[in-house]
Amino acid sequence: MTIPAPIEAKLFDKILIANRGEIALRIQRACREMGIKTVAVHSTADATSMHVRLADESVCIGPPSGRDSYLKMPALISAADITGAGAIHPGVGFLSENAAFASMVEEHGITFIGPTPAHITMMGDKITAKKTMIDLGIPVVPGSDGGVDTDDQAIELGNTIGYPLLIKATSGGGGKGMKVANSAEELPSALRLARAEAKANFGNDQVYMERYLRKPRHIEVQILADSYGNVVHLGERDCSIQRRHQKIWEEAPSPGLTPEKRAELGKIVTKAIRKMGYRGVGTLEFLYEDGEFFFMEMNTRLQVEHPITEMVTGIDLVKEQIRVAAGFPLSFRQEDIKFTGHAIECRINAEHHETFIPSPGEITGYHTPGGWGVRVDSHLYQGYHVPPHYDSLVAKLIVYGDTREECLKRVERALREYVIDGIDTILPLHRILAEDPDIQRGDYDIHWLEKKLK
Ligand code: ADP
């Protein structure tokens, strides 16, 4: 049952988007269609970026380095203050899962478009997140109950968890701080490496251990919740095609899940989220092996791959996220969500398709694919300089088809049409993937791409 909002909710007049690139543009598009004005922020390196050009207003917040611009909390708050923005959308990456930022925004009387700082904190620490999920009845990957401090403790635990095992950073993200140990002998050095990487990337060297699954799929569930206890799930995404634990190609629905398993997963997830009292969009990530789901982590923000869910549900996740943040109840129930067709997203990174060396530089020629069922989320344009300072993702090709077969054919032809000249991209890799027999059969796991690349 949908519970109505207790007060007359009102949409924001103006939103500041604390991000850059394709995701800033994506959020801007939703705002424009909702009649909400947008404020872009940018570093000096992004002054001519498309998200700045298309915004209603823009504020320069610092020099190129992310630390001095997109991660600079006071600069962002000041920019919102000066422009009179009533809300801040953090996008993905940067400050999107930073509880201190969410609190600071709210303390300044600005709405943070996201969950409460308490929920961000709870899920940001992966050990706490796993413990919370166990309490909520969600199965997790077997492993250490908490942090692992000494080599002796690790070796003792290793005997119970079994090998190979995976060492992960408590505050990890983006696949960083993860190391596999195949035996007790390898454990001390793997621990050392994981700790050093965790310290360098997240300023926290605490690590924990998990059983390393040999052929799982990465299956994640999109949820959406309002402030009145209404929770829905929008199905799953299969993000098993990864390189260095980073997603490259995503599909909705997963070619490896039966309708029964799908229903089971949706049910346990919505129940847990309702119990948590969570608000906003969120994603629960699982590994799926031999018919069993194991929770890995929850992302308390929008995901890069959210468009494929939008394509198969017809629901604009960013608009819903903004409505919920403004205090509106969900306008639909679980039964109203109809899943149709199939969608695939190819992440186009500015990297060489074999060496994966980043390739910043000027776009000398640009032509995007089009036609039925093709969506391109990108900030690229001819003459644009891809700066060297940020994430290498420069475009997302999102394709819809009535069936998976049709979708794959359409991906293939869209990739054929896509021209990005002047820099290296992984478009050639995607062209190979689209024609691969294993992918065509939907027969792959999280280790598939790494093996293929070898
Ligand atoms: P991050 O937050 O750094 O992205 P995740 O916990 O989401 O870390 O894991 C990223 C990826 O690493 C997963 O999608 C999966 O491919 C791999 N992975 C994580 N945990 C395990 C595990 N226990 N066994 C095998 N692979 C794993």
Tab-separated table of C-alpha atoms and ligand atoms in Angstrom:
chain	number	residue	atom	x	y	z
A	1	MET	CA	0.000	0.000	0.000
A	2	THR	CA	1.265	3.483	-0.817
A	3	ILE	CA	1.230	5.873	2.095
A	4	PRO	CA	0.564	9.485	1.068
A	5	ALA	CA	2.963	12.312	1.959
A	6	PRO	CA	1.938	14.013	5.220
A	7	ILE	CA	2.719	17.478	3.953
A	8	GLU	CA	2.413	19.174	0.609
A	9	ALA	CA	5.774	18.251	-0.963
A	10	LYS	CA	7.340	20.745	-3.332
A	11	LEU	CA	9.974	20.143	-6.025
A	12	PHE	CA	13.209	22.112	-5.941
A	13	ASP	CA	13.575	25.288	-8.024
A	14	LYS	CA	17.282	24.805	-8.537
A	15	ILE	CA	19.718	21.916	-8.049
A	16	LEU	CA	23.505	22.058	-7.915
A	17	ILE	CA	25.134	19.014	-9.502
A	18	ALA	CA	28.369	18.236	-7.661
A	19	ASN	CA	29.927	16.208	-10.462
A	20	ARG	CA	31.243	16.295	-14.013
A	21	GLY	CA	31.174	14.457	-17.322
A	22	GLU	CA	28.401	12.207	-18.553
A	23	ILE	CA	26.737	11.769	-15.170
A	24	ALA	CA	26.458	15.537	-14.590
A	25	LEU	CA	24.814	15.781	-17.994
A	26	ARG	CA	22.502	12.869	-17.217
A	27	ILE	CA	21.245	14.570	-14.040
A	28	GLN	CA	20.927	17.903	-15.812
A	29	ARG	CA	18.692	16.318	-18.441
A	30	ALA	CA	16.312	14.984	-15.784
A	31	CYS	CA	16.216	18.410	-14.072
A	32	ARG	CA	15.449	20.228	-17.307
A	33	GLU	CA	12.541	17.903	-18.076
A	34	MET	CA	11.213	18.469	-14.554
A	35	GLY	CA	11.447	22.263	-14.924
A	36	ILE	CA	14.251	22.519	-12.361
A	37	LYS	CA	17.133	24.944	-12.977
A	38	THR	CA	20.667	23.538	-12.761
A	39	VAL	CA	23.990	24.792	-11.456
A	40	ALA	CA	27.111	23.142	-12.851
A	41	VAL	CA	30.372	23.188	-10.939
A	42	HIS	CA	33.675	22.667	-12.669
A	43	SER	CA	37.428	22.647	-12.250
A	44	THR	CA	39.551	24.895	-14.452
A	45	ALA	CA	40.272	21.831	-16.623
A	46	ASP	CA	36.543	21.391	-17.313
A	47	ALA	CA	35.657	24.996	-18.201
A	48	THR	CA	34.612	24.025	-21.741
A	49	SER	CA	32.946	20.754	-20.749
A	50	MET	CA	29.444	19.988	-22.021
A	51	HIS	CA	27.946	19.864	-18.527
A	52	VAL	CA	29.059	23.484	-18.057
A	53	ARG	CA	27.807	24.587	-21.470
A	54	LEU	CA	24.322	23.170	-20.989
A	55	ALA	CA	23.710	24.217	-17.372
A	56	ASP	CA	21.679	27.286	-16.463
A	57	GLU	CA	24.538	28.585	-14.311
A	58	SER	CA	28.057	27.451	-13.547
A	59	VAL	CA	30.648	28.020	-10.845
A	60	CYS	CA	34.368	27.305	-11.078
A	61	ILE	CA	35.344	25.515	-7.870
A	62	GLY	CA	39.075	25.004	-8.216
A	63	PRO	CA	42.100	23.691	-10.085
A	64	PRO	CA	42.133	20.435	-12.113
A	65	SER	CA	42.911	17.946	-9.351
A	66	GLY	CA	39.718	16.330	-8.049
A	67	ARG	CA	40.910	16.811	-4.479
A	68	ASP	CA	40.997	20.581	-4.978
A	69	SER	CA	37.725	20.845	-6.905
A	70	TYR	CA	35.040	18.121	-7.066
A	71	LEU	CA	36.004	16.807	-3.624
A	72	LYS	CA	36.285	20.234	-2.011
A	73	MET	CA	33.253	20.367	0.289
A	74	PRO	CA	33.373	24.063	1.330
A	75	ALA	CA	33.700	25.141	-2.319
A	76	LEU	CA	30.614	23.126	-3.240
A	77	ILE	CA	28.552	24.458	-0.343
A	78	SER	CA	29.593	28.026	-1.180
A	79	ALA	CA	28.642	27.481	-4.817
A	80	ALA	CA	25.178	26.291	-3.740
A	81	ASP	CA	24.864	29.253	-1.372
A	82	ILE	CA	25.841	31.859	-3.958
A	83	THR	CA	23.503	30.458	-6.596
A	84	GLY	CA	20.621	29.758	-4.222
A	85	ALA	CA	20.383	26.047	-5.039
A	86	GLY	CA	17.946	24.253	-2.732
A	87	ALA	CA	19.490	20.820	-3.249
A	88	ILE	CA	22.750	19.132	-4.218
A	89	HIS	CA	22.909	16.006	-6.364
A	90	PRO	CA	26.274	14.288	-5.806
A	91	GLY	CA	26.143	12.046	-8.913
A	92	VAL	CA	28.386	8.973	-8.736
A	93	GLY	CA	31.948	8.741	-7.409
A	94	PHE	CA	33.480	11.868	-5.821
A	95	LEU	CA	31.347	12.781	-2.741
A	96	SER	CA	28.332	10.603	-3.548
A	97	GLU	CA	29.009	8.200	-0.663
A	98	ASN	CA	30.542	10.646	1.763
A	99	ALA	CA	28.454	10.914	4.940
A	100	ALA	CA	30.354	13.985	6.179
A	101	PHE	CA	29.449	15.805	2.989
A	102	ALA	CA	25.784	14.756	3.217
A	103	SER	CA	25.687	16.081	6.812
A	104	MET	CA	27.427	19.316	5.893
A	105	VAL	CA	24.951	19.917	3.063
A	106	GLU	CA	21.958	19.372	5.355
A	107	GLU	CA	23.493	21.552	8.103
A	108	HIS	CA	23.520	24.406	5.608
A	109	GLY	CA	19.810	24.004	4.990
A	110	ILE	CA	20.337	22.401	1.585
A	111	THR	CA	18.791	19.034	0.667
A	112	PHE	CA	21.239	16.228	-0.075
A	113	ILE	CA	19.766	14.104	-2.871
A	114	GLY	CA	20.579	10.741	-1.377
A	115	PRO	CA	20.075	8.638	1.745
A	116	THR	CA	20.620	9.796	5.327
A	117	PRO	CA	24.258	10.223	6.474
A	118	ALA	CA	23.662	7.345	8.931
A	119	HIS	CA	22.812	4.924	6.126
A	120	ILE	CA	25.782	6.088	4.048
A	121	THR	CA	28.084	5.459	7.018
A	122	MET	CA	26.542	2.068	7.749
A	123	MET	CA	27.022	0.792	4.193
A	124	GLY	CA	30.313	2.625	3.555
A	125	ASP	CA	32.083	0.395	6.047
A	126	LYS	CA	31.913	-2.998	4.392
A	127	ILE	CA	32.266	-4.984	7.616
A	128	THR	CA	29.346	-3.107	9.214
A	129	ALA	CA	27.395	-3.496	5.979
A	130	LYS	CA	27.858	-7.268	5.973
A	131	LYS	CA	26.905	-7.524	9.657
A	132	THR	CA	23.788	-5.419	9.044
A	133	MET	CA	22.742	-7.624	6.137
A	134	ILE	CA	23.237	-10.805	8.157
A	135	ASP	CA	20.908	-9.330	10.810
A	136	LEU	CA	18.387	-8.505	8.085
A	137	GLY	CA	18.395	-12.095	6.850
A	138	ILE	CA	20.486	-11.584	3.699
A	139	PRO	CA	23.069	-14.280	2.860
A	140	VAL	CA	26.654	-12.973	2.657
A	141	VAL	CA	29.961	-14.325	1.314
A	142	PRO	CA	31.468	-16.517	4.051
A	143	GLY	CA	34.495	-14.867	5.625
A	144	SER	CA	35.946	-13.101	8.647
A	145	ASP	CA	33.306	-11.592	10.928
A	146	GLY	CA	35.292	-8.401	11.260
A	147	GLY	CA	38.644	-6.846	10.442
A	148	VAL	CA	41.801	-8.943	10.260
A	149	ASP	CA	44.664	-7.413	12.224
A	150	THR	CA	47.564	-9.855	12.451
A	151	ASP	CA	49.127	-12.487	10.180
A	152	ASP	CA	48.508	-15.197	12.788
A	153	GLN	CA	44.842	-14.294	13.031
A	154	ALA	CA	44.627	-14.331	9.212
A	155	ILE	CA	46.267	-17.748	8.912
A	156	GLU	CA	43.974	-19.211	11.543
A	157	LEU	CA	40.925	-17.745	9.793
A	158	GLY	CA	42.270	-18.905	6.433
A	159	ASN	CA	42.091	-22.500	7.652
A	160	THR	CA	38.376	-22.163	8.359
A	161	ILE	CA	37.442	-20.074	5.291
A	162	GLY	CA	39.549	-22.180	2.923
A	163	TYR	CA	41.681	-21.230	-0.113
A	164	PRO	CA	41.759	-19.375	-2.399
A	165	LEU	CA	40.552	-16.447	-0.354
A	166	LEU	CA	40.141	-12.763	-1.042
A	167	ILE	CA	41.441	-9.913	1.105
A	168	LYS	CA	39.311	-6.778	0.805
A	169	ALA	CA	39.577	-3.226	2.121
A	170	THR	CA	36.939	-2.235	4.681
A	171	SER	CA	36.469	1.144	3.016
A	172	GLY	CA	37.197	-0.229	-0.453
A	173	GLY	CA	35.749	0.755	-3.789
A	174	GLY	CA	36.521	0.430	-7.472
A	175	GLY	CA	38.177	-2.929	-6.945
A	176	LYS	CA	41.113	-1.328	-5.090
A	177	GLY	CA	42.740	-2.943	-2.064
A	178	MET	CA	41.706	-6.462	-3.135
A	179	LYS	CA	44.203	-9.333	-3.196
A	180	VAL	CA	43.803	-13.073	-3.701
A	181	ALA	CA	45.777	-15.519	-1.549
A	182	ASN	CA	45.975	-19.095	-2.844
A	183	SER	CA	47.589	-20.576	0.249
A	184	ALA	CA	48.651	-19.801	3.825
A	185	GLU	CA	52.158	-19.102	2.491
A	186	GLU	CA	50.853	-16.352	0.222
A	187	LEU	CA	48.731	-14.786	2.937
A	188	PRO	CA	51.216	-12.478	4.724
A	189	SER	CA	52.456	-10.782	1.547
A	190	ALA	CA	48.926	-10.491	0.116
A	191	LEU	CA	47.807	-8.894	3.388
A	192	ARG	CA	50.662	-6.423	3.265
A	193	LEU	CA	49.874	-5.427	-0.322
A	194	ALA	CA	46.144	-5.088	0.334
A	195	ARG	CA	46.768	-2.936	3.424
A	196	ALA	CA	49.188	-0.651	1.589
A	197	GLU	CA	46.775	-0.220	-1.322
A	198	ALA	CA	43.854	0.409	1.042
A	199	LYS	CA	45.847	2.994	2.999
A	200	ALA	CA	46.945	4.794	-0.171
A	201	ASN	CA	43.472	4.867	-1.714
A	202	PHE	CA	41.109	5.241	1.219
A	203	GLY	CA	43.293	6.447	4.116
A	204	ASN	CA	42.225	3.371	6.090
A	205	ASP	CA	44.265	0.184	6.039
A	206	GLN	CA	41.743	-2.122	7.684
A	207	VAL	CA	41.048	-5.267	5.667
A	208	TYR	CA	38.823	-8.344	5.970
A	209	MET	CA	38.757	-11.742	4.291
A	210	GLU	CA	36.222	-13.670	2.210
A	211	ARG	CA	36.006	-16.978	0.443
A	212	TYR	CA	37.102	-16.363	-3.154
A	213	LEU	CA	34.365	-17.666	-5.409
A	214	ARG	CA	35.609	-19.417	-8.550
A	215	LYS	CA	32.844	-18.873	-11.086
A	216	PRO	CA	30.227	-16.478	-9.751
A	217	ARG	CA	28.182	-13.950	-11.652
A	218	HIS	CA	27.940	-10.393	-10.347
A	219	ILE	CA	24.232	-9.736	-9.907
A	220	GLU	CA	22.980	-6.522	-8.382
A	221	VAL	CA	19.498	-5.383	-7.460
A	222	GLN	CA	18.266	-1.818	-7.927
A	223	ILE	CA	16.011	-0.527	-5.184
A	224	LEU	CA	14.065	2.671	-4.730
A	225	ALA	CA	12.522	3.824	-1.447
A	226	ASP	CA	10.675	6.917	-0.251
A	227	SER	CA	10.535	8.462	3.233
A	228	TYR	CA	7.225	6.752	4.076
A	229	GLY	CA	8.286	3.130	4.115
A	230	ASN	CA	7.459	2.345	0.488
A	231	VAL	CA	10.143	0.194	-1.144
A	232	VAL	CA	10.293	-1.314	-4.619
A	233	HIS	CA	12.962	-3.211	-6.520
A	234	LEU	CA	13.572	-2.609	-10.212
A	235	GLY	CA	15.043	-5.971	-11.035
A	236	GLU	CA	18.654	-6.993	-11.441
A	237	ARG	CA	21.659	-6.120	-13.552
A	238	ASP	CA	24.340	-8.617	-14.503
A	239	CYS	CA	27.739	-6.917	-14.335
A	240	SER	CA	29.947	-10.000	-14.612
A	241	ILE	CA	31.996	-8.751	-17.554
A	242	GLN	CA	34.786	-7.050	-15.610
A	243	ARG	CA	38.430	-6.196	-15.915
A	244	ARG	CA	40.377	-5.705	-12.681
A	245	HIS	CA	37.069	-5.893	-10.776
A	246	GLN	CA	35.736	-2.991	-12.846
A	247	LYS	CA	32.572	-3.351	-14.874
A	248	ILE	CA	32.852	-3.031	-18.650
A	249	TRP	CA	29.568	-4.442	-20.020
A	250	GLU	CA	26.265	-4.774	-18.163
A	251	GLU	CA	22.949	-6.445	-18.933
A	252	ALA	CA	19.394	-6.332	-17.638
A	253	PRO	CA	17.939	-8.825	-17.022
A	254	SER	CA	20.729	-11.288	-16.263
A	255	PRO	CA	21.001	-14.097	-18.820
A	256	GLY	CA	21.930	-16.417	-15.930
A	257	LEU	CA	18.907	-16.065	-13.647
A	258	THR	CA	15.647	-17.999	-13.657
A	259	PRO	CA	12.329	-16.185	-13.012
A	260	GLU	CA	12.078	-18.043	-9.671
A	261	LYS	CA	15.531	-16.932	-8.506
A	262	ARG	CA	14.760	-13.387	-9.658
A	263	ALA	CA	11.565	-13.286	-7.604
A	264	GLU	CA	13.336	-14.744	-4.562
A	265	LEU	CA	16.090	-12.139	-4.715
A	266	GLY	CA	13.678	-9.229	-5.212
A	267	LYS	CA	11.672	-10.312	-2.211
A	268	ILE	CA	14.515	-10.663	0.295
A	269	VAL	CA	16.054	-7.384	-0.826
A	270	THR	CA	12.910	-5.231	-0.542
A	271	LYS	CA	12.129	-6.761	2.838
A	272	ALA	CA	15.599	-5.916	4.167
A	273	ILE	CA	15.545	-2.369	2.790
A	274	ARG	CA	12.137	-1.718	4.343
A	275	LYS	CA	13.465	-2.915	7.705
A	276	MET	CA	16.458	-0.617	7.384
A	277	GLY	CA	14.208	2.398	6.825
A	278	TYR	CA	16.332	3.364	3.839
A	279	ARG	CA	15.418	6.301	1.563
A	280	GLY	CA	16.454	6.987	-2.046
A	281	VAL	CA	18.023	4.824	-4.733
A	282	GLY	CA	20.421	2.057	-3.791
A	283	THR	CA	21.997	-1.081	-5.161
A	284	LEU	CA	22.739	-4.337	-3.400
A	285	GLU	CA	25.553	-6.267	-5.028
A	286	PHE	CA	25.661	-10.055	-4.890
A	287	LEU	CA	27.779	-12.858	-6.195
A	288	TYR	CA	25.669	-15.700	-7.591
A	289	GLU	CA	27.079	-19.209	-7.848
A	290	ASP	CA	25.350	-22.607	-8.099
A	291	GLY	CA	21.933	-21.141	-7.355
A	292	GLU	CA	23.096	-19.253	-4.234
A	293	PHE	CA	23.300	-15.502	-3.653
A	294	PHE	CA	26.002	-13.929	-1.491
A	295	PHE	CA	25.767	-10.244	-0.552
A	296	MET	CA	28.967	-8.242	-1.154
A	297	GLU	CA	28.113	-4.604	-0.626
A	298	MET	CA	25.475	-1.913	-0.966
A	299	ASN	CA	26.000	1.283	-2.926
A	300	THR	CA	23.985	4.142	-1.453
A	301	ARG	CA	23.873	6.178	-4.644
A	302	LEU	CA	23.039	6.099	-8.331
A	303	GLN	CA	25.109	3.553	-10.306
A	304	VAL	CA	26.924	4.157	-13.586
A	305	GLU	CA	24.922	1.298	-15.119
A	306	HIS	CA	21.497	2.593	-13.986
A	307	PRO	CA	20.307	3.307	-17.579
A	308	ILE	CA	19.801	-0.385	-18.447
A	309	THR	CA	17.300	-0.634	-15.586
A	310	GLU	CA	15.547	2.467	-16.923
A	311	MET	CA	15.310	0.881	-20.371
A	312	VAL	CA	13.634	-2.325	-19.160
A	313	THR	CA	11.302	-0.656	-16.638
A	314	GLY	CA	10.556	2.678	-18.329
A	315	ILE	CA	11.291	4.402	-15.008
A	316	ASP	CA	13.613	7.427	-14.892
A	317	LEU	CA	15.697	6.726	-11.792
A	318	VAL	CA	17.128	10.223	-11.500
A	319	LYS	CA	13.697	11.863	-11.606
A	320	GLU	CA	12.432	9.431	-8.967
A	321	GLN	CA	15.508	10.096	-6.845
A	322	ILE	CA	14.837	13.853	-6.981
A	323	ARG	CA	11.117	13.406	-6.194
A	324	VAL	CA	11.854	11.209	-3.194
A	325	ALA	CA	14.448	13.694	-1.895
A	326	ALA	CA	11.849	16.460	-2.199
A	327	GLY	CA	9.533	14.483	0.080
A	328	PHE	CA	7.187	12.906	-2.461
A	329	PRO	CA	5.989	9.351	-1.945
A	330	LEU	CA	6.612	6.763	-4.685
A	331	SER	CA	3.898	7.073	-7.311
A	332	PHE	CA	3.864	3.347	-8.099
A	333	ARG	CA	3.883	0.015	-6.310
A	334	GLN	CA	5.837	-3.144	-7.035
A	335	GLU	CA	2.919	-4.595	-9.028
A	336	ASP	CA	2.938	-1.535	-11.303
A	337	ILE	CA	6.494	-2.145	-12.483
A	338	LYS	CA	6.517	-4.003	-15.783
A	339	PHE	CA	9.759	-5.506	-17.001
A	340	THR	CA	10.018	-5.681	-20.792
A	341	GLY	CA	12.775	-6.554	-23.243
A	342	HIS	CA	16.522	-6.542	-22.726
A	343	ALA	CA	19.136	-3.812	-22.324
A	344	ILE	CA	22.933	-3.777	-22.542
A	345	GLU	CA	25.379	-1.041	-21.583
A	346	CYS	CA	28.903	-0.802	-23.002
A	347	ARG	CA	31.184	1.429	-20.965
A	348	ILE	CA	33.439	3.354	-23.330
A	349	ASN	CA	36.661	4.240	-21.523
A	350	ALA	CA	39.353	6.491	-22.973
A	351	GLU	CA	41.944	3.727	-22.809
A	352	HIS	CA	43.768	1.582	-25.326
A	353	HIS	CA	41.663	-1.539	-25.920
A	354	GLU	CA	44.580	-3.936	-25.345
A	355	THR	CA	47.008	-2.184	-23.002
A	356	PHE	CA	44.305	-0.201	-21.149
A	357	ILE	CA	46.672	2.755	-20.951
A	358	PRO	CA	44.638	5.947	-20.420
A	359	SER	CA	44.350	8.103	-23.498
A	360	PRO	CA	43.442	11.717	-22.812
A	361	GLY	CA	43.520	14.240	-25.663
A	362	GLU	CA	41.483	16.012	-28.297
A	363	ILE	CA	38.487	14.420	-29.984
A	364	THR	CA	39.224	15.114	-33.649
A	365	GLY	CA	36.238	13.284	-35.076
A	366	TYR	CA	32.977	12.225	-33.457
A	367	HIS	CA	29.908	10.411	-34.695
A	368	THR	CA	27.369	8.783	-32.401
A	369	PRO	CA	25.185	5.838	-33.345
A	370	GLY	CA	21.431	6.328	-33.456
A	371	GLY	CA	18.232	4.646	-34.515
A	372	TRP	CA	15.659	2.576	-32.659
A	373	GLY	CA	16.606	1.465	-29.168
A	374	VAL	CA	19.960	3.276	-29.015
A	375	ARG	CA	20.893	5.726	-26.238
A	376	VAL	CA	24.269	7.393	-25.790
A	377	ASP	CA	25.057	9.053	-22.442
A	378	SER	CA	28.211	11.047	-23.012
A	379	HIS	CA	29.728	14.487	-22.654
A	380	LEU	CA	31.978	14.116	-25.698
A	381	TYR	CA	31.882	16.420	-28.705
A	382	GLN	CA	34.184	17.127	-31.619
A	383	GLY	CA	37.036	19.391	-30.497
A	384	TYR	CA	36.621	18.476	-26.809
A	385	HIS	CA	39.805	17.727	-24.886
A	386	VAL	CA	39.507	14.690	-22.618
A	387	PRO	CA	41.435	15.891	-19.545
A	388	PRO	CA	43.964	13.523	-17.947
A	389	HIS	CA	42.849	14.196	-14.372
A	390	TYR	CA	39.707	12.097	-13.979
A	391	ASP	CA	38.058	8.717	-14.453
A	392	SER	CA	38.527	7.339	-17.967
A	393	LEU	CA	34.806	6.745	-18.644
A	394	VAL	CA	33.812	9.040	-21.510
A	395	ALA	CA	30.633	7.475	-22.880
A	396	LYS	CA	28.010	4.836	-22.250
A	397	LEU	CA	26.304	3.105	-25.137
A	398	ILE	CA	22.956	1.785	-23.941
A	399	VAL	CA	20.938	-0.423	-26.235
A	400	TYR	CA	17.433	-1.836	-25.895
A	401	GLY	CA	15.842	-4.753	-27.734
A	402	ASP	CA	12.591	-6.693	-27.383
A	403	THR	CA	14.668	-9.831	-26.870
A	404	ARG	CA	18.286	-10.460	-25.880
A	405	GLU	CA	19.043	-11.638	-29.428
A	406	GLU	CA	17.705	-8.425	-30.926
A	407	CYS	CA	19.565	-6.383	-28.334
A	408	LEU	CA	22.892	-8.072	-29.148
A	409	LYS	CA	22.418	-7.495	-32.891
A	410	ARG	CA	21.640	-3.859	-32.180
A	411	VAL	CA	24.702	-3.476	-29.942
A	412	GLU	CA	26.822	-4.869	-32.757
A	413	ARG	CA	25.484	-2.456	-35.354
A	414	ALA	CA	25.572	0.552	-32.982
A	415	LEU	CA	29.222	-0.170	-32.153
A	416	ARG	CA	29.919	-0.300	-35.893
A	417	GLU	CA	28.475	3.209	-36.298
A	418	TYR	CA	30.254	4.774	-33.319
A	419	VAL	CA	33.299	6.876	-34.301
A	420	ILE	CA	35.594	8.472	-31.718
A	421	ASP	CA	38.791	9.801	-33.336
A	422	GLY	CA	41.852	11.393	-31.773
A	423	ILE	CA	42.060	9.265	-28.638
A	424	ASP	CA	42.123	5.531	-27.914
A	425	THR	CA	38.951	3.978	-26.557
A	426	ILE	CA	37.884	0.447	-25.743
A	427	LEU	CA	35.325	0.461	-28.597
A	428	PRO	CA	37.322	-2.265	-30.446
A	429	LEU	CA	37.102	-4.499	-27.357
A	430	HIS	CA	33.321	-4.056	-27.239
A	431	ARG	CA	33.081	-4.999	-30.928
A	432	ILE	CA	34.869	-8.265	-30.091
A	433	LEU	CA	32.627	-8.884	-27.056
A	434	ALA	CA	29.424	-8.311	-29.029
A	435	GLU	CA	30.352	-11.121	-31.412
A	436	ASP	CA	31.754	-13.548	-28.873
A	437	PRO	CA	29.967	-16.943	-28.768
A	438	ASP	CA	30.096	-17.150	-24.934
A	439	ILE	CA	28.532	-13.718	-24.621
A	440	GLN	CA	25.938	-14.568	-27.241
A	441	ARG	CA	24.991	-17.611	-25.167
A	442	GLY	CA	25.069	-15.545	-21.970
A	443	ASP	CA	27.603	-18.018	-20.656
A	444	TYR	CA	30.104	-16.051	-18.580
A	445	ASP	CA	31.175	-15.311	-14.992
A	446	ILE	CA	33.217	-12.551	-13.313
A	447	HIS	CA	36.528	-14.129	-14.310
A	448	TRP	CA	35.581	-14.620	-17.972
A	449	LEU	CA	36.964	-11.375	-19.417
A	450	GLU	CA	40.319	-11.618	-17.621
A	451	LYS	CA	40.768	-15.140	-19.005
A	452	LYS	CA	39.716	-14.006	-22.471
A	453	LEU	CA	42.205	-11.103	-22.399
A	454	LYS	CA	45.029	-13.501	-21.543
B	1	ADP	P1	34.483	-2.626	-4.889
B	1	ADP	O1	33.644	-1.865	-3.929
B	1	ADP	O2	35.940	-2.326	-4.768
B	1	ADP	O3	33.988	-2.554	-6.294
B	1	ADP	P2	33.222	-5.224	-4.499
B	1	ADP	O4	33.055	-5.835	-3.163
B	1	ADP	O5	32.002	-4.632	-5.127
B	1	ADP	O6	34.397	-4.151	-4.418
B	1	ADP	O7	33.812	-6.276	-5.504
B	1	ADP	C1	34.170	-5.935	-6.818
B	1	ADP	C2	34.308	-7.172	-7.670
B	1	ADP	O8	35.318	-8.036	-7.141
B	1	ADP	C3	33.068	-8.026	-7.769
B	1	ADP	O9	32.162	-7.592	-8.721
B	1	ADP	C4	33.677	-9.390	-8.086
B	1	ADP	O10	34.007	-9.435	-9.463
B	1	ADP	C5	34.974	-9.408	-7.314
B	1	ADP	N1	34.776	-10.061	-6.011
B	1	ADP	C6	34.418	-9.476	-4.846
B	1	ADP	N2	34.305	-10.365	-3.836
B	1	ADP	C7	34.632	-11.577	-4.359
B	1	ADP	C8	34.713	-12.912	-3.831
B	1	ADP	N3	34.472	-13.182	-2.555
B	1	ADP	N4	35.065	-13.893	-4.687
B	1	ADP	C9	35.338	-13.642	-5.990
B	1	ADP	N5	35.280	-12.412	-6.536
B	1	ADP	C10	34.938	-11.392	-5.752
